Amino acid sequence: MPTKSNNIGGRGGRRVGAGRKKKAVVEKASEGNPGGRPLSVLDIPELEGAEMPQPHEFLSATQKDGTQLQAKEIFEETWKWLKDIGVSSKVPSPLIERYAMSCARWIQCEEVTSKLGFLSKHPTTGKPIPSPFINIGINYMNQAVRLWNEIFQIVKENCSTEFDGVSPQNDLMERLLITRKNI
């Protein structure tokens, strides 16, 4: 159910990511088409020597507290991973940027929660309330997961072999723990 806290606004409509997911090329090749038709595989030549697109400046902007935003590093790691598995040309650069920004903002919210604690003071009554950075962080984390699922769906659809290696999404928790060590 949509709530005010997940930024959907309580309206109905199609949910992003709802419905049956497309099968990976590997599954299609092993199972065939429903009618038993042979799969038509297009041999599209891969572009060699594709350079990483230059990340926008806002991905490494200096924050109010003087720290650098980590989105540029996350963008570069994700793009390098996509290039290593051969699908960097299939994933749009703005999608990777949005994913990197969401991850960086989530990490930033976790750092602020670690510094300031889980409680804050209500502006009018002065009583303790849960820190707003907790909900903000949850929203950024959910957004990052949705964007990662979009990226990984493109990877699954375009990889001709089964993929079960290390991905940048798995390294996010490690990145969060490293930043907490520096606090």
Tab-separated table of N, CA and C in Angstrom, residues 59-71 108:
chain	number	residue	atom	x	y	z
A	59	LEU	N	27.813	14.722	-9.280
A	59	LEU	CA	28.050	13.428	-8.636
A	59	LEU	C	29.204	13.484	-7.638
A	60	SER	N	30.029	14.516	-7.723
A	60	SER	CA	31.137	14.642	-6.775
A	60	SER	C	31.147	16.018	-6.118
A	61	ALA	N	29.979	16.594	-5.970
A	61	ALA	CA	29.876	17.939	-5.395
A	61	ALA	C	30.261	17.934	-3.920
A	62	THR	N	30.815	19.056	-3.470
A	62	THR	CA	31.141	19.218	-2.056
A	62	THR	C	29.855	19.505	-1.294
A	63	GLN	N	29.643	18.791	-0.210
A	63	GLN	CA	28.430	18.930	0.588
A	63	GLN	C	28.594	20.050	1.607
A	64	LYS	N	27.493	20.396	2.290
A	64	LYS	CA	27.535	21.490	3.269
A	64	LYS	C	28.509	21.214	4.406
A	65	ASP	N	28.666	19.936	4.770
A	65	ASP	CA	29.582	19.613	5.869
A	65	ASP	C	31.034	19.498	5.407
A	66	GLY	N	31.302	19.783	4.133
A	66	GLY	CA	32.664	19.780	3.625
A	66	GLY	C	33.114	18.463	3.019
A	67	THR	N	32.304	17.420	3.096
A	67	THR	CA	32.678	16.125	2.528
A	67	THR	C	32.327	16.076	1.047
A	68	GLN	N	32.962	15.153	0.348
A	68	GLN	CA	32.667	14.939	-1.061
A	68	GLN	C	31.578	13.879	-1.182
A	69	LEU	N	30.659	14.078	-2.107
A	69	LEU	CA	29.634	13.084	-2.394
A	69	LEU	C	30.294	11.902	-3.098
A	70	GLN	N	29.938	10.688	-2.730
A	70	GLN	CA	30.594	9.492	-3.253
A	70	GLN	C	29.963	8.968	-4.532
A	71	ALA	N	29.021	9.687	-5.114
A	71	ALA	CA	28.283	9.184	-6.271
A	71	ALA	C	29.192	8.946	-7.478
A	108	GLN	N	25.037	8.802	2.785
A	108	GLN	CA	25.110	10.080	3.493
A	108	GLN	C	24.091	10.122	4.639
